[in-house]
């Protein structure tokens, strides 16, 4: 596997946000990302897609990667490039996600029978973003790298 | 981003490029955090304006508009207040002990017209001022009480 492209080139602007690992704080990440996306010129529909994808990614980090440990943090890194926005969401890896969890093909029949109605987050992220990649964060936790292209 | 606070109070840390325009992103992040803590809309609007001014000061004065630098922001929610600290790299040091001059003196020409940002900040939040920063740079603190006594 080749290394993912660097997200820190000279023409890029990076915003780092560290959040408590507690449900509800994903809204801070959503508002921060949408503020940057507006500044970059994304249309409202794409901003809504971005907000949903970030909400799912941060929620996954809180619930699964950090296993609801409120002492752990979630790192959201936003890299603005001329033609795209790269979002990396990393947890501290209390629980490592297996490949079967990051490439799901959910079935509606199963979703209807599951009590928590969960299991659709990563599928949704893949539907909404232009590129999605699951890797290990520099801290050793789980990381999802999502890219949304700016269409002019 | 090296700001830290060993506390069980919820806090967020944000680091943005030291460029005009990015204060809006800081403003929106902090507003979302304040709403999450239960601040009402009017107080959140005051905080947004005050924080924007503090960030612009950090970009233009503290970091002296030098490209490549960062502005770091930490917001901490406490039982009775929200505390926001804005830190720059201290290319220029602020006169932190300078009293905030009222607008009347400025309008009468008895005080410099500059410095309106600090004056506005002091009107919008409950406490505002520079704090000691042993790591270098300027550290400006804004405090918003959830309930006034």
Short mmCIF file of C-alpha atoms in Angstrom, two decimals:
data_model
loop_
_atom_site.label_atom_id
_atom_site.label_comp_id
_atom_site.label_asym_id
_atom_site.label_seq_id
_atom_site.Cartn_x
_atom_site.Cartn_y
_atom_site.Cartn_z
CA UNK A 1 0.00 0.00 0.00
CA UNK A 2 1.36 3.42 -0.92
CA UNK A 3 1.39 6.22 1.59
CA UNK A 4 -1.58 8.56 1.34
CA UNK A 5 -0.79 11.96 -0.19
CA UNK A 6 0.40 14.60 2.24
CA UNK A 7 -2.29 16.98 3.44
CA UNK A 8 0.13 19.73 4.36
CA UNK A 9 1.45 21.30 1.17
CA UNK A 10 2.42 24.95 0.90
CA UNK A 11 -0.82 26.11 -0.75
CA UNK A 12 -2.95 24.48 1.91
CA UNK A 13 -4.56 25.80 5.02
CA UNK A 14 -4.98 23.47 7.96
CA UNK A 15 -7.40 23.75 10.86
CA UNK A 16 -7.06 21.44 13.85
CA UNK A 17 -9.87 20.80 16.29
CA UNK A 18 -9.71 18.56 19.34
CA UNK A 19 -12.97 17.56 20.95
CA UNK A 20 -14.16 15.73 24.05
CA UNK A 21 -15.07 12.15 23.33
CA UNK A 22 -18.69 12.71 24.22
CA UNK A 23 -21.77 12.58 22.04
CA UNK A 24 -23.03 16.04 21.15
CA UNK A 25 -19.62 17.56 20.48
CA UNK A 26 -19.76 16.31 16.91
CA UNK A 27 -21.86 19.45 16.30
CA UNK A 28 -18.77 21.59 16.96
CA UNK A 29 -16.93 19.70 14.23
CA UNK A 30 -19.90 20.03 11.88
CA UNK A 31 -20.16 23.80 12.34
CA UNK A 32 -16.40 24.30 12.04
CA UNK A 33 -16.21 22.31 8.82
CA UNK A 34 -19.23 23.98 7.28
CA UNK A 35 -17.82 27.40 8.13
CA UNK A 36 -14.62 26.50 6.28
CA UNK A 37 -16.56 24.98 3.38
CA UNK A 38 -18.61 28.17 2.97
CA UNK A 39 -15.40 30.17 2.92
CA UNK A 40 -14.06 27.86 0.20
CA UNK A 41 -17.17 28.30 -1.96
CA UNK A 42 -18.96 24.97 -1.57
CA UNK A 43 -22.68 25.06 -2.44
CA UNK A 44 -25.19 24.47 0.39
CA UNK A 45 -26.07 20.96 -0.78
CA UNK A 46 -22.45 19.81 -0.61
CA UNK A 47 -22.03 21.50 2.76
CA UNK A 48 -24.96 19.48 4.08
CA UNK A 49 -23.35 16.29 2.77
CA UNK A 50 -20.10 17.28 4.47
CA UNK A 51 -21.88 17.97 7.76
CA UNK A 52 -23.56 14.58 7.70
CA UNK A 53 -20.34 12.74 6.88
CA UNK A 54 -18.43 14.51 9.65
CA UNK A 55 -21.20 13.85 12.14
CA UNK A 56 -21.03 10.14 11.33
CA UNK A 57 -17.22 10.02 11.45
CA UNK A 58 -16.96 11.85 14.78
CA UNK A 59 -19.79 9.80 16.27
CA UNK A 60 -18.01 6.61 15.21
CA UNK A 61 -14.78 7.88 16.80
CA UNK A 62 -16.56 8.63 20.07
CA UNK A 63 -18.67 5.48 20.24
CA UNK A 64 -16.38 2.88 18.70
CA UNK A 65 -12.74 4.03 18.47
CA UNK A 66 -12.71 5.75 21.87
CA UNK A 67 -15.40 3.44 23.27
CA UNK A 68 -17.17 6.37 25.02
CA UNK A 69 -14.11 7.07 27.19
CA UNK A 70 -14.65 10.74 28.03
CA UNK A 71 -10.96 11.22 28.88
CA UNK A 72 -10.04 10.50 25.27
CA UNK A 73 -10.09 13.08 22.50
CA UNK A 74 -11.21 13.17 18.91
CA UNK A 75 -8.97 15.03 16.47
CA UNK A 76 -10.56 16.63 13.43
CA UNK A 77 -8.11 18.02 10.88
CA UNK A 78 -9.46 20.09 8.01
CA UNK A 79 -7.15 20.82 5.08
CA UNK A 80 -8.38 23.39 2.57
CA UNK A 81 -6.88 23.09 -0.88
CA UNK A 82 -7.68 25.07 -3.97
CA UNK A 83 -10.02 22.42 -5.35
CA UNK A 84 -10.92 20.17 -2.43
CA UNK A 85 -11.38 19.87 1.29
CA UNK A 86 -9.67 17.00 3.09
CA UNK A 87 -11.09 15.95 6.45
CA UNK A 88 -9.32 13.58 8.80
CA UNK A 89 -11.06 12.32 11.90
CA UNK A 90 -8.91 10.35 14.32
CA UNK A 91 -9.61 8.68 17.64
CA UNK A 92 -7.21 7.30 20.24
CA UNK A 93 -7.88 3.70 19.34
CA UNK A 94 -9.22 2.15 22.50
CA UNK A 95 -10.90 -0.21 20.08
CA UNK A 96 -9.32 -0.93 16.68
CA UNK A 97 -11.78 -1.15 13.82
CA UNK A 98 -11.44 -4.18 11.58
CA UNK A 99 -11.71 -4.06 7.82
CA UNK A 100 -15.13 -5.69 7.92
CA UNK A 101 -16.32 -2.69 9.95
CA UNK A 102 -14.94 -0.05 7.58
CA UNK A 103 -16.24 -1.55 4.35
CA UNK A 104 -19.80 -2.50 5.20
CA UNK A 105 -22.51 -3.38 2.77
CA UNK A 106 -25.51 -3.03 5.04
CA UNK A 107 -28.69 -4.88 4.20
CA UNK A 108 -31.98 -3.18 4.83
CA UNK A 109 -33.44 -6.38 6.28
CA UNK A 110 -30.71 -6.50 8.92
CA UNK A 111 -30.99 -2.81 9.65
CA UNK A 112 -34.69 -3.17 10.36
CA UNK A 113 -34.13 -6.01 12.81
CA UNK A 114 -31.24 -4.37 14.68
CA UNK A 115 -32.39 -2.75 17.87
CA UNK A 116 -30.01 0.22 17.64
CA UNK A 117 -30.72 0.81 13.93
CA UNK A 118 -26.99 1.46 13.56
CA UNK A 119 -24.46 0.20 11.07
CA UNK A 120 -25.10 2.70 8.31
CA UNK A 121 -22.61 5.41 9.21
CA UNK A 122 -19.64 4.26 7.15
CA UNK A 123 -21.84 3.34 4.22
CA UNK A 124 -23.31 6.86 4.39
CA UNK A 125 -19.86 8.47 4.53
CA UNK A 126 -18.83 6.55 1.43
CA UNK A 127 -21.99 7.67 -0.36
CA UNK A 128 -21.56 11.34 0.53
CA UNK A 129 -17.82 11.95 0.11
CA UNK A 130 -15.77 11.77 -3.08
CA UNK A 131 -12.90 9.80 -1.50
CA UNK A 132 -12.86 7.81 1.74
CA UNK A 133 -9.96 5.92 3.25
CA UNK A 134 -9.55 4.20 6.61
CA UNK A 135 -6.04 4.23 8.02
CA UNK A 136 -4.17 4.28 11.31
CA UNK A 137 -3.64 7.74 12.80
CA UNK A 138 -0.12 8.88 13.82
CA UNK A 139 -1.32 8.49 17.42
CA UNK A 140 -2.12 4.83 16.74
CA UNK A 141 -5.87 5.25 16.70
CA UNK A 142 -8.33 4.79 13.90
CA UNK A 143 -8.46 7.47 11.27
CA UNK A 144 -10.85 8.16 8.45
CA UNK A 145 -9.67 10.44 5.67
CA UNK A 146 -12.44 11.94 3.58
CA UNK A 147 -12.16 14.23 0.57
CA UNK A 148 -14.86 16.39 -0.95
CA UNK A 149 -14.14 18.06 -4.28
CA UNK A 150 -14.99 21.66 -4.95
CA UNK A 151 -17.05 21.91 -8.13
CA UNK A 152 -17.02 25.33 -9.74
CA UNK B 1 -1.32 23.16 19.26
CA UNK B 2 0.06 22.92 22.77
CA UNK B 3 -2.51 24.57 24.97
CA UNK B 4 -3.49 22.24 27.72
CA UNK B 5 -5.71 22.13 30.75
CA UNK B 6 -5.78 19.16 33.07
CA UNK B 7 -9.40 19.29 34.05
CA UNK B 8 -12.54 17.27 33.88
CA UNK B 9 -14.32 20.32 32.52
CA UNK B 10 -15.22 19.88 28.86
CA UNK B 11 -12.88 21.76 26.57
CA UNK B 12 -12.07 22.07 22.91
CA UNK B 13 -8.81 23.13 21.30
CA UNK B 14 -8.71 24.82 17.93
CA UNK B 15 -5.76 25.94 15.83
CA UNK B 16 -6.25 28.08 12.73
CA UNK B 17 -3.92 29.79 10.25
CA UNK B 18 -2.97 33.31 11.28
CA UNK B 19 -4.76 34.91 8.33
CA UNK B 20 -7.65 37.32 8.23
CA UNK B 21 -10.85 35.44 7.47
CA UNK B 22 -10.04 32.44 9.66
CA UNK B 23 -11.44 34.29 12.66
CA UNK B 24 -14.85 33.46 11.19
CA UNK B 25 -14.13 29.76 11.44
CA UNK B 26 -12.92 30.15 15.02
CA UNK B 27 -16.05 32.13 15.77
CA UNK B 28 -18.34 29.40 14.41
CA UNK B 29 -16.50 26.64 16.28
CA UNK B 30 -16.66 28.48 19.59
CA UNK B 31 -20.31 29.41 19.04
CA UNK B 32 -21.17 25.73 18.54
CA UNK B 33 -19.35 24.87 21.77
CA UNK B 34 -21.16 27.66 23.65
CA UNK B 35 -24.53 26.50 22.36
CA UNK B 36 -23.67 22.97 23.43
CA UNK B 37 -23.05 24.30 26.96
CA UNK B 38 -26.44 25.98 26.97
CA UNK B 39 -25.59 29.62 26.30
CA UNK B 40 -28.56 31.55 24.97
CA UNK B 41 -28.52 32.98 21.46
CA UNK B 42 -27.90 36.59 22.42
CA UNK B 43 -24.89 35.72 24.56
CA UNK B 44 -23.51 33.50 21.84
CA UNK B 45 -23.72 36.42 19.40
CA UNK B 46 -21.83 38.64 21.86
CA UNK B 47 -19.18 35.96 22.27
CA UNK B 48 -18.82 35.55 18.50
CA UNK B 49 -18.19 39.25 18.02
CA UNK B 50 -15.75 39.44 20.92
CA UNK B 51 -13.85 36.36 19.79
CA UNK B 52 -13.59 37.66 16.23
CA UNK B 53 -12.01 40.84 17.53
CA UNK B 54 -9.61 38.90 19.75
CA UNK B 55 -8.55 36.69 16.83
CA UNK B 56 -8.05 39.66 14.52
CA UNK B 57 -5.86 41.26 17.18
CA UNK B 58 -3.85 38.04 17.44
CA UNK B 59 -3.43 37.87 13.65
CA UNK B 60 -2.67 41.54 13.01
CA UNK B 61 -0.86 42.56 16.18
CA UNK B 62 0.39 39.53 18.11
CA UNK B 63 1.49 37.64 15.02
CA UNK B 64 2.12 40.90 13.12
CA UNK B 65 0.48 39.41 9.99
CA UNK B 66 3.48 37.10 9.54
CA UNK B 67 2.43 34.27 7.23
CA UNK B 68 2.77 30.67 8.37
CA UNK B 69 1.97 31.36 12.02
CA UNK B 70 -1.04 30.02 13.90
CA UNK B 71 -3.64 31.25 16.33
CA UNK B 72 -4.58 28.74 19.02
CA UNK B 73 -7.86 28.87 20.88
CA UNK B 74 -8.99 26.88 23.87
CA UNK B 75 -12.55 26.95 25.20
CA UNK B 76 -13.40 25.47 28.55
CA UNK B 77 -16.86 25.01 29.96
CA UNK B 78 -17.11 25.38 33.73
CA UNK B 79 -20.05 25.16 36.09
CA UNK B 80 -20.84 28.85 35.93
CA UNK B 81 -18.83 30.19 33.02
CA UNK B 82 -17.31 29.69 29.64
CA UNK B 83 -13.65 30.64 29.32
CA UNK B 84 -11.97 31.21 25.98
CA UNK B 85 -8.23 31.79 25.57
CA UNK B 86 -6.72 33.09 22.35
CA UNK B 87 -2.98 32.66 21.97
CA UNK B 88 -0.61 34.01 19.37
CA UNK B 89 3.13 33.65 18.86
CA UNK B 90 4.04 37.06 20.25
CA UNK B 91 5.90 38.54 17.31
CA UNK B 92 4.73 41.73 18.98
CA UNK B 93 3.87 41.93 22.65
CA UNK B 94 0.72 43.77 23.67
CA UNK B 95 0.77 46.35 26.42
CA UNK B 96 -1.29 44.05 28.58
CA UNK B 97 -1.51 46.41 31.52
CA UNK B 98 -2.94 49.25 29.43
CA UNK B 99 -6.41 50.23 30.68
CA UNK B 100 -9.24 50.08 28.18
CA UNK B 101 -10.15 53.65 27.26
CA UNK B 102 -13.83 54.64 26.96
CA UNK B 103 -15.35 55.66 23.65
CA UNK B 104 -16.11 59.18 24.90
CA UNK B 105 -12.41 59.98 25.23
CA UNK B 106 -11.74 58.55 21.81
CA UNK B 107 -14.51 60.60 20.20
CA UNK B 108 -13.23 63.75 21.93
CA UNK B 109 -9.78 63.13 20.54
CA UNK B 110 -8.35 62.63 24.03
CA UNK B 111 -7.35 59.03 23.35
CA UNK B 112 -6.11 57.22 20.25
CA UNK B 113 -8.82 56.01 17.90
CA UNK B 114 -7.07 52.66 17.70
CA UNK B 115 -7.89 50.01 20.26
CA UNK B 116 -11.62 49.98 19.62
CA UNK B 117 -11.53 46.20 19.40
CA UNK B 118 -10.43 45.75 23.00
CA UNK B 119 -13.01 48.25 24.14
CA UNK B 120 -15.76 46.43 22.28
CA UNK B 121 -14.65 43.08 23.66
CA UNK B 122 -14.84 44.44 27.20
CA UNK B 123 -18.43 45.51 26.59
CA UNK B 124 -19.54 42.17 25.17
CA UNK B 125 -18.18 39.64 27.66
CA UNK B 126 -18.03 39.59 31.44
CA UNK B 127 -14.26 39.50 31.75
CA UNK B 128 -11.54 40.13 29.21
CA UNK B 129 -7.84 40.71 29.46
CA UNK B 130 -4.33 39.44 28.89
CA UNK B 131 -2.99 36.68 31.07
CA UNK B 132 0.55 35.55 31.67
CA UNK B 133 1.90 33.15 29.11
CA UNK B 134 5.06 31.38 30.17
CA UNK B 135 5.38 29.79 26.74
CA UNK B 136 5.80 33.17 25.09
CA UNK B 137 3.29 35.00 22.97
CA UNK B 138 0.21 36.85 24.00
CA UNK B 139 -2.64 35.08 25.71
CA UNK B 140 -5.98 36.85 25.80
CA UNK B 141 -8.79 35.50 27.93
CA UNK B 142 -12.52 36.03 27.51
CA UNK B 143 -14.98 34.90 30.18
CA UNK B 144 -18.72 34.66 29.83
CA UNK B 145 -20.74 33.89 32.96
CA UNK B 146 -23.84 31.80 32.46
CA UNK B 147 -25.64 33.73 35.20
CA UNK B 148 -24.84 37.18 36.40
CA UNK B 149 -24.92 37.71 40.15
#
